[in-house]
Tab-separated table of N, CA and C in Angstrom:
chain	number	residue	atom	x	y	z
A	1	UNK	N	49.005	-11.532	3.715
A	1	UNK	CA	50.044	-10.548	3.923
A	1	UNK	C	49.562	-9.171	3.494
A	2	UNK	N	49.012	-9.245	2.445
A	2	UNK	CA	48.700	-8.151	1.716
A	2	UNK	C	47.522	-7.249	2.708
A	3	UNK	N	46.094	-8.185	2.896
A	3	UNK	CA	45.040	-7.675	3.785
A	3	UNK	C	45.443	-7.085	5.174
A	4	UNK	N	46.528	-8.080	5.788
A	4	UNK	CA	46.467	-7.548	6.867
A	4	UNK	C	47.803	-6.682	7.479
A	5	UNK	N	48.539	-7.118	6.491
A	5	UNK	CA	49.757	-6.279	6.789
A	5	UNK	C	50.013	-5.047	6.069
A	6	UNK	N	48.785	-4.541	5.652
A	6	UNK	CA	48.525	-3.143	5.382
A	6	UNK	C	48.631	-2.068	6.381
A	7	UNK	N	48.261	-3.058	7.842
A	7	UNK	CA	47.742	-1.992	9.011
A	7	UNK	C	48.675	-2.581	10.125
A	8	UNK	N	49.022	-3.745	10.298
A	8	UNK	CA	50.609	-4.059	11.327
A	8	UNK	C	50.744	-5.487	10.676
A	9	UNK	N	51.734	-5.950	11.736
A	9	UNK	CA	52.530	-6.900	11.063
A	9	UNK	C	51.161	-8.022	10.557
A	10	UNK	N	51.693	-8.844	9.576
A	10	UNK	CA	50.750	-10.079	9.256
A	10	UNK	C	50.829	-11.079	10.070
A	11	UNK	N	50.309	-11.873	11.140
A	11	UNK	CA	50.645	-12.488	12.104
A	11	UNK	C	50.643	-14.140	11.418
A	12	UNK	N	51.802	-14.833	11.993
A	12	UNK	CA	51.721	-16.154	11.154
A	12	UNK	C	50.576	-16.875	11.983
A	13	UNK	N	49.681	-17.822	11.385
A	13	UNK	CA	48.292	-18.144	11.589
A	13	UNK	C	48.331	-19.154	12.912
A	14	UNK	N	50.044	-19.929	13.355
A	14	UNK	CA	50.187	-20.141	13.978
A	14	UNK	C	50.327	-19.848	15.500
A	15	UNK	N	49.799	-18.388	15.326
A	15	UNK	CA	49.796	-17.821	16.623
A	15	UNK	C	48.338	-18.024	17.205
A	16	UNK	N	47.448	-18.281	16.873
A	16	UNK	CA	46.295	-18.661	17.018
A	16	UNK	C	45.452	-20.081	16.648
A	17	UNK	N	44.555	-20.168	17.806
A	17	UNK	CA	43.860	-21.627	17.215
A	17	UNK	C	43.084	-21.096	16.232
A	18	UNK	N	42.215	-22.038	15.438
A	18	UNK	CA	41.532	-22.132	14.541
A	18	UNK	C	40.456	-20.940	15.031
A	19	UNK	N	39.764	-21.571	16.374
A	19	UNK	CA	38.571	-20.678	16.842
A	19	UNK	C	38.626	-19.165	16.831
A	20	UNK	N	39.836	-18.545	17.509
A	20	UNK	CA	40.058	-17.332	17.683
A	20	UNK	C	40.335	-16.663	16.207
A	21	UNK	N	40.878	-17.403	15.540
A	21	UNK	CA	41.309	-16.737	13.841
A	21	UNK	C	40.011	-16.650	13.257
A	22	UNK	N	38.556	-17.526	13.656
A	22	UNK	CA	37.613	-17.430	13.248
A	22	UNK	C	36.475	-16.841	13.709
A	23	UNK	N	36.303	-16.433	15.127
A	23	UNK	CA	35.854	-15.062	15.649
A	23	UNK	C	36.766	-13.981	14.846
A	24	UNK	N	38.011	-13.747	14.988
A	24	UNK	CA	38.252	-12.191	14.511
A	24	UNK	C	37.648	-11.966	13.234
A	25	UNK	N	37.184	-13.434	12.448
A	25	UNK	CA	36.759	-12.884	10.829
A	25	UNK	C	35.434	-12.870	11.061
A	26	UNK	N	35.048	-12.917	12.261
A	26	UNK	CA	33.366	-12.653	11.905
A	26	UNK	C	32.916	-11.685	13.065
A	27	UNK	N	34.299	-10.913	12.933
A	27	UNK	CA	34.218	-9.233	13.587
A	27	UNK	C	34.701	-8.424	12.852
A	28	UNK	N	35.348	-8.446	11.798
A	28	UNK	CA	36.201	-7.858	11.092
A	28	UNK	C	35.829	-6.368	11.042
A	29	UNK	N	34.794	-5.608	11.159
A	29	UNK	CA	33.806	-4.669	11.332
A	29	UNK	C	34.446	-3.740	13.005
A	30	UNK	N	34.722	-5.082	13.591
A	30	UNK	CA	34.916	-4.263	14.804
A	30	UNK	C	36.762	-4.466	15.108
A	31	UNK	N	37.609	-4.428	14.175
A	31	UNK	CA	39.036	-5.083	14.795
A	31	UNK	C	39.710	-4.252	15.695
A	32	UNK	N	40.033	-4.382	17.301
A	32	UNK	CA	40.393	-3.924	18.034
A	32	UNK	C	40.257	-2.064	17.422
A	33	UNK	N	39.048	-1.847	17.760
A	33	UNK	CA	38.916	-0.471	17.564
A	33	UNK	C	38.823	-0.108	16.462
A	34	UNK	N	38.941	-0.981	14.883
A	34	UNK	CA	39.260	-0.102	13.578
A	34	UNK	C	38.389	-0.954	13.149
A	35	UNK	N	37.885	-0.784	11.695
A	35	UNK	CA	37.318	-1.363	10.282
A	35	UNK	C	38.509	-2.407	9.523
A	36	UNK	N	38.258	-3.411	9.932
A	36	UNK	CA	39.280	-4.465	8.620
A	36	UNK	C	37.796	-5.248	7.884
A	37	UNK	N	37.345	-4.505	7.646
A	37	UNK	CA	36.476	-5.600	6.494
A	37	UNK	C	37.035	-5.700	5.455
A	38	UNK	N	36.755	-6.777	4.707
A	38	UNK	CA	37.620	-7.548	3.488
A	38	UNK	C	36.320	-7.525	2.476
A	39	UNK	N	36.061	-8.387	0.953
A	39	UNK	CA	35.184	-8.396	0.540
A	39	UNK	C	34.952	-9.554	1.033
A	40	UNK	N	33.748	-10.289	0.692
A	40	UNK	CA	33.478	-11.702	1.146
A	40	UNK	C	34.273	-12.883	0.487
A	41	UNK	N	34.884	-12.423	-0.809
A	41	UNK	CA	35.542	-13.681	-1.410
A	41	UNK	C	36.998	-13.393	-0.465
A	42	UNK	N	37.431	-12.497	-0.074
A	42	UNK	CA	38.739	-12.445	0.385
A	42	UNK	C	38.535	-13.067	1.803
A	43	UNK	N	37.759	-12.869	2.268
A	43	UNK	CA	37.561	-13.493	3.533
A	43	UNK	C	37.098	-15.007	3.620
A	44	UNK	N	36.958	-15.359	2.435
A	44	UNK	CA	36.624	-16.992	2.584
A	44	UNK	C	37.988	-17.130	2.487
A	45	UNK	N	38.756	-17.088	1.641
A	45	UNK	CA	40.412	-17.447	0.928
A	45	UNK	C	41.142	-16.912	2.628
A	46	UNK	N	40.986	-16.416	3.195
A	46	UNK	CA	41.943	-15.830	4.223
A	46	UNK	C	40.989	-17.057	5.672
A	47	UNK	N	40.209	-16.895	5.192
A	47	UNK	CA	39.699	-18.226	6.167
A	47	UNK	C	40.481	-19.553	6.051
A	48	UNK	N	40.136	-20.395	5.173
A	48	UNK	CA	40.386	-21.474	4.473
A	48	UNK	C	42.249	-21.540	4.817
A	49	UNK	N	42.861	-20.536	4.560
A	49	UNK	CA	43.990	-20.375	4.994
A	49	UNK	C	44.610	-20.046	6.305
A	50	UNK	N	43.544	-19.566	7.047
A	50	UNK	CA	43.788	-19.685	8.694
A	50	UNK	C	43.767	-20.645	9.245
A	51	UNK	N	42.365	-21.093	8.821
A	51	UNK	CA	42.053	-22.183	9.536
A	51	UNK	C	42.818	-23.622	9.058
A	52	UNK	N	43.525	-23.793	7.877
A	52	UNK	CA	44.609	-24.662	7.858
A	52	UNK	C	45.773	-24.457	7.987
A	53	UNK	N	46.410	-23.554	8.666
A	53	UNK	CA	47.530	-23.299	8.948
A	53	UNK	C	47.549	-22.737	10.414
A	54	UNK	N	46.286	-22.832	11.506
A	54	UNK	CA	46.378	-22.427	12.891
A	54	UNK	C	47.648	-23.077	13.669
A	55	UNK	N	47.377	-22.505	14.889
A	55	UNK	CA	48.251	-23.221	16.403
A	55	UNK	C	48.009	-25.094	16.433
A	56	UNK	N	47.095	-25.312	15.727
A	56	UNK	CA	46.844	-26.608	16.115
A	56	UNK	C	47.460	-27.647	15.163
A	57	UNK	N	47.719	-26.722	14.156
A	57	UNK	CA	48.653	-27.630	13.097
A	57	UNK	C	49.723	-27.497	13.309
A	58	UNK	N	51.290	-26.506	14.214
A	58	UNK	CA	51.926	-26.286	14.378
A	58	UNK	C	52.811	-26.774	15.689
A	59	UNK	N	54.009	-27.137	15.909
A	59	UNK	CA	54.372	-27.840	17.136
A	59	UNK	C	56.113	-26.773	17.333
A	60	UNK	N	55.356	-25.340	17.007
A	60	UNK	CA	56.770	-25.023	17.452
A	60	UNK	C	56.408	-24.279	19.041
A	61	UNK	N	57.419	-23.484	19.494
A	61	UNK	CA	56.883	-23.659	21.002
A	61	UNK	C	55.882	-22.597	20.677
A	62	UNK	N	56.031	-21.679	20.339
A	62	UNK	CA	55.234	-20.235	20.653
A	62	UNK	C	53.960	-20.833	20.039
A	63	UNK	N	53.434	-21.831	19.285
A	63	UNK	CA	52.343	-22.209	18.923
A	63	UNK	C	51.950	-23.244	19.957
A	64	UNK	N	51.978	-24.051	20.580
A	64	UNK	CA	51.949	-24.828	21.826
A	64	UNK	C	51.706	-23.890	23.016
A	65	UNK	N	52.156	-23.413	23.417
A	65	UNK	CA	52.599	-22.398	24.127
A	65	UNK	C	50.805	-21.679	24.478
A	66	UNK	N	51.442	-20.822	23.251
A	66	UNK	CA	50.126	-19.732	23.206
A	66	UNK	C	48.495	-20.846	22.842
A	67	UNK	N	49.094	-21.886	22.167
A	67	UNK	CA	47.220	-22.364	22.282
A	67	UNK	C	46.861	-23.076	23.709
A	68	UNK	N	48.006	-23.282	24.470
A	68	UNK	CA	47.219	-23.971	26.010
A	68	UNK	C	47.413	-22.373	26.773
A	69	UNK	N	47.235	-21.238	26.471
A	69	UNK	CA	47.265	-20.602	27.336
A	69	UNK	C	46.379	-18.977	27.244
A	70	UNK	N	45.446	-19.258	26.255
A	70	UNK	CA	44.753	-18.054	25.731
A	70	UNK	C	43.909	-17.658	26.981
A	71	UNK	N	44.171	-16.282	27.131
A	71	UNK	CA	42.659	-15.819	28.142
A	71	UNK	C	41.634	-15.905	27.796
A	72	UNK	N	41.070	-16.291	28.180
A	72	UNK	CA	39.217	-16.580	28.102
A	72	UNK	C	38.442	-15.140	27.610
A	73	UNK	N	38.825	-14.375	28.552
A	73	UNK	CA	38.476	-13.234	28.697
A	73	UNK	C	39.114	-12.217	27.097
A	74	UNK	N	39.520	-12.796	26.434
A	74	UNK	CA	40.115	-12.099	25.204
A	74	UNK	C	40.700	-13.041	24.337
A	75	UNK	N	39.545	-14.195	23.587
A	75	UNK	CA	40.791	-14.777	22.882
A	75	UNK	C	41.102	-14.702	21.824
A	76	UNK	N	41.178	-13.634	21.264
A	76	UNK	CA	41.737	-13.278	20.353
A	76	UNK	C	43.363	-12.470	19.900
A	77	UNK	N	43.394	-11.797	21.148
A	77	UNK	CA	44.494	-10.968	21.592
A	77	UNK	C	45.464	-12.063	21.988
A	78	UNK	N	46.567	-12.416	20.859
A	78	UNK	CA	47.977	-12.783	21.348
A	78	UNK	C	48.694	-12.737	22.620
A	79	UNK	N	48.510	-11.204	22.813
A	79	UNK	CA	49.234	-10.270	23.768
A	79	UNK	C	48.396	-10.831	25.100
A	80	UNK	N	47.117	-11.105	25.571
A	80	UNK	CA	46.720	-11.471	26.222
A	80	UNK	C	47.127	-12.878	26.826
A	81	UNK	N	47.550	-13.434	26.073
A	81	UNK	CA	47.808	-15.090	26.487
A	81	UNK	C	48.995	-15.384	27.504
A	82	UNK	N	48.547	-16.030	28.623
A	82	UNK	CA	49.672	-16.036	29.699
A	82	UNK	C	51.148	-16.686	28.606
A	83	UNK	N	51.087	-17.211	28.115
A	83	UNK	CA	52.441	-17.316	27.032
A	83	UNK	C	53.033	-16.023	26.970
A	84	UNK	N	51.865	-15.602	26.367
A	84	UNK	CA	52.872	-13.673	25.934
A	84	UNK	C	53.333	-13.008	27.101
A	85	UNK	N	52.440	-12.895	27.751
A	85	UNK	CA	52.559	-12.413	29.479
A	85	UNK	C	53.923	-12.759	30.122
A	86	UNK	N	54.289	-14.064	29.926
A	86	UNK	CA	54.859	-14.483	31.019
A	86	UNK	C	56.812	-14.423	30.355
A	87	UNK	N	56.322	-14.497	28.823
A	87	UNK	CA	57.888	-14.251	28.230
A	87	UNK	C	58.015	-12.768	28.312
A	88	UNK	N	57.375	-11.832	28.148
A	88	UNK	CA	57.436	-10.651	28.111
A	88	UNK	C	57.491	-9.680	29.456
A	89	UNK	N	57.106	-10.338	30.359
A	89	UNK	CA	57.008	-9.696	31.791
A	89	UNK	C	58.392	-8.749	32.353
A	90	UNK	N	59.381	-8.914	31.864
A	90	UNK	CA	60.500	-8.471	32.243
A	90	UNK	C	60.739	-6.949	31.532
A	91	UNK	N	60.364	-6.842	30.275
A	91	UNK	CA	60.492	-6.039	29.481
A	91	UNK	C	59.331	-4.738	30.153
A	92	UNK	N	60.156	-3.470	29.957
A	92	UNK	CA	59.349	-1.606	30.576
A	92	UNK	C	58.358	-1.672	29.969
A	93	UNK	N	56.904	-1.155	30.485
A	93	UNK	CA	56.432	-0.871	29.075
A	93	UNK	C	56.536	0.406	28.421
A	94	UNK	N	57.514	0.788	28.555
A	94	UNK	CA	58.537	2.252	28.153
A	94	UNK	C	58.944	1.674	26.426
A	95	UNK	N	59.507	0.338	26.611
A	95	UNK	CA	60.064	-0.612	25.397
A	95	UNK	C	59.003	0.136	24.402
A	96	UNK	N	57.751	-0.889	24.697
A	96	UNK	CA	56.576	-0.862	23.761
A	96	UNK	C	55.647	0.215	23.302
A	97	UNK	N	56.221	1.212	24.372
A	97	UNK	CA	55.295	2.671	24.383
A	97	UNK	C	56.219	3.473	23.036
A	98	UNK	N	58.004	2.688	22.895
A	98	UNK	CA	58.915	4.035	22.712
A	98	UNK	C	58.473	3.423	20.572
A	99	UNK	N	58.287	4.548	19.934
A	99	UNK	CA	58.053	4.967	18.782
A	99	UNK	C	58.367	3.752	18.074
A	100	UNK	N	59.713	3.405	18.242
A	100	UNK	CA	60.892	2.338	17.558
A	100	UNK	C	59.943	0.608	17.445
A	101	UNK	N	59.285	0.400	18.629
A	101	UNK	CA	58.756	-0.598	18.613
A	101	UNK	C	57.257	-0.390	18.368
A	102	UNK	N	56.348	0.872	19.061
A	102	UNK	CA	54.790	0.679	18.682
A	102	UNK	C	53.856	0.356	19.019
A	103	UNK	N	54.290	-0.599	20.473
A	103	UNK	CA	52.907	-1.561	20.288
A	103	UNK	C	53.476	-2.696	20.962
A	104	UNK	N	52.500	-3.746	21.515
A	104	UNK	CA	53.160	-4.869	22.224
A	104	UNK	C	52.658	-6.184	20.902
A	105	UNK	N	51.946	-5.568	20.084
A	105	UNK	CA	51.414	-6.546	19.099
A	105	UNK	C	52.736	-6.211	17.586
A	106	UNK	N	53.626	-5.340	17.691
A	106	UNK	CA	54.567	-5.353	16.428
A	106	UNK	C	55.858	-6.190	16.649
A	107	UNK	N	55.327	-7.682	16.891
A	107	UNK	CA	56.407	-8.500	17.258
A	107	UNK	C	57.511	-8.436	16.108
A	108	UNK	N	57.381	-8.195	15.307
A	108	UNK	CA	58.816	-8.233	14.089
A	108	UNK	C	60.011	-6.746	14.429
A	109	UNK	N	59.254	-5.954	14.976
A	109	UNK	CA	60.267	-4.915	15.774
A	109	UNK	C	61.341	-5.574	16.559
A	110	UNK	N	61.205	-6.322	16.989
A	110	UNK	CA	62.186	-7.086	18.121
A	110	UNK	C	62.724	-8.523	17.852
A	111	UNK	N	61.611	-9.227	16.863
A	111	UNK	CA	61.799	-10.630	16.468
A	111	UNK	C	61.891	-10.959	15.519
A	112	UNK	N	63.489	-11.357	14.985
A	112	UNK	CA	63.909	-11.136	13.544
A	112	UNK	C	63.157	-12.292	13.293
A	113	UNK	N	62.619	-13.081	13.237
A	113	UNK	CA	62.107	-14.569	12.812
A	113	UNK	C	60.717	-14.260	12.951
A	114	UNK	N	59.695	-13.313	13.887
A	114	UNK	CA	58.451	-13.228	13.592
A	114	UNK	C	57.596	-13.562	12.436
A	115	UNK	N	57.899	-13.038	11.129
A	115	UNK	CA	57.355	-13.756	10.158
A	115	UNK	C	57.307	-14.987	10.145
A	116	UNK	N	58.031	-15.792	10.503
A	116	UNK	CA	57.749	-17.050	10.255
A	116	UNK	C	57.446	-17.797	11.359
A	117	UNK	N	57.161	-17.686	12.253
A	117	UNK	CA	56.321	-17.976	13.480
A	117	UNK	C	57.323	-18.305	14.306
A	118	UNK	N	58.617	-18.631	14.114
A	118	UNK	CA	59.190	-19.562	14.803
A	118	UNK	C	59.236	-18.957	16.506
A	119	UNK	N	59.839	-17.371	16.163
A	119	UNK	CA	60.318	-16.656	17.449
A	119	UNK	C	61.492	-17.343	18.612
A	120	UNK	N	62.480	-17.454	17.733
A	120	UNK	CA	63.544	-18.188	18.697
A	120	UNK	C	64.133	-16.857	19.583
A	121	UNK	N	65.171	-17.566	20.514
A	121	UNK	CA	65.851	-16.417	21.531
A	121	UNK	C	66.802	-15.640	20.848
A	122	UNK	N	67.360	-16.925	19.806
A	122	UNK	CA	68.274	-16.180	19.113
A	122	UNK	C	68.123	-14.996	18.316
A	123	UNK	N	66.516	-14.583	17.633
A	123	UNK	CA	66.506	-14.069	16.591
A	123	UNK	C	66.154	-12.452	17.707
A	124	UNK	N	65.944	-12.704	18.998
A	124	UNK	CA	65.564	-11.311	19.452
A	124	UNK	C	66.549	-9.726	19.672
A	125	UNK	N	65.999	-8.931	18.987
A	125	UNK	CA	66.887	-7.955	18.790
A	125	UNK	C	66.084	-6.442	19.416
A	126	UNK	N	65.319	-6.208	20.639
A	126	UNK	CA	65.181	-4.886	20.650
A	126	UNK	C	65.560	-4.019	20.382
A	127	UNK	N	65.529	-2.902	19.104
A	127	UNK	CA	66.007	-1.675	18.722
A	127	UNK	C	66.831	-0.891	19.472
A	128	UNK	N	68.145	-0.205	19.064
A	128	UNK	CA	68.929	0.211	19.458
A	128	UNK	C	67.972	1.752	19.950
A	129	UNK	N	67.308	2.359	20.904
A	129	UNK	CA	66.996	3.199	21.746
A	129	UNK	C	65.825	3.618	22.042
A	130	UNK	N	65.259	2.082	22.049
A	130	UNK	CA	64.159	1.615	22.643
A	130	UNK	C	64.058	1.499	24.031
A	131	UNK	N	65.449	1.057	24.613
A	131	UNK	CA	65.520	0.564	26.060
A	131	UNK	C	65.428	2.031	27.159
């Protein structure tokens, strides 16, 4: 929480398989455009904890979901995964451009339950003048 939710949300580990949580730590140098290097002991402990708590240990949908459906071509990027794609397709990208939300990766802007991976329908709330 601390490492990575310094710079956007902390993503629950369930949004990713094991593999992809373990390429991004052995890019950390390059994270989508910025510097997230850690020291090396923090990055074993943030390993060890990815990698037992991935998509593959998890059976809620958005973890199912997103691990049969990662692009090849990016698998690291959430946002890339026909999962994300295909729930999100409806939405401007006016939504994600407008200040309030940020980003198509600040899922807790919109998803009161994001922290905890679940992402039900119920918990979705796009910001009042976002739309």
């Amino acid at each position: 929480q601390r490492e990575c939710g310094a710079c956007h949300m902390a993503y629950p580990p369930s949004l990713l398989p094991a593999a992809a949580w373990s390429a991004l730590l052995d890019h950390t140098g390059q994270h989508f455009g910025g510097d997230a290097k850690v020291a090396p002991e923090v990055a074993a402990r943030l390993r060890g904890w990815l990698m037992a708590n991935a998509a593959e240990h998890w059976d809620t949908q958005a973890a199912v979901r997103i691990r049969g459906s990662m692009n090849p071509a990016e698998p690291e990027r959430i946002t890339a995964s026909g999962f994300w794609r295909r729930m999100h397709r409806d939405i401007p990208a006016a939504v994600f451009a407008n200040p309030l939300v940020d980003g198509r990766g600040n899922c807790d802007r919109c998803h009161a339950d994001a922290a905890s991976g679940r992402f039900s329908p119920q918990g979705i709330e796009i910001p009042d003048g976002a739309r």
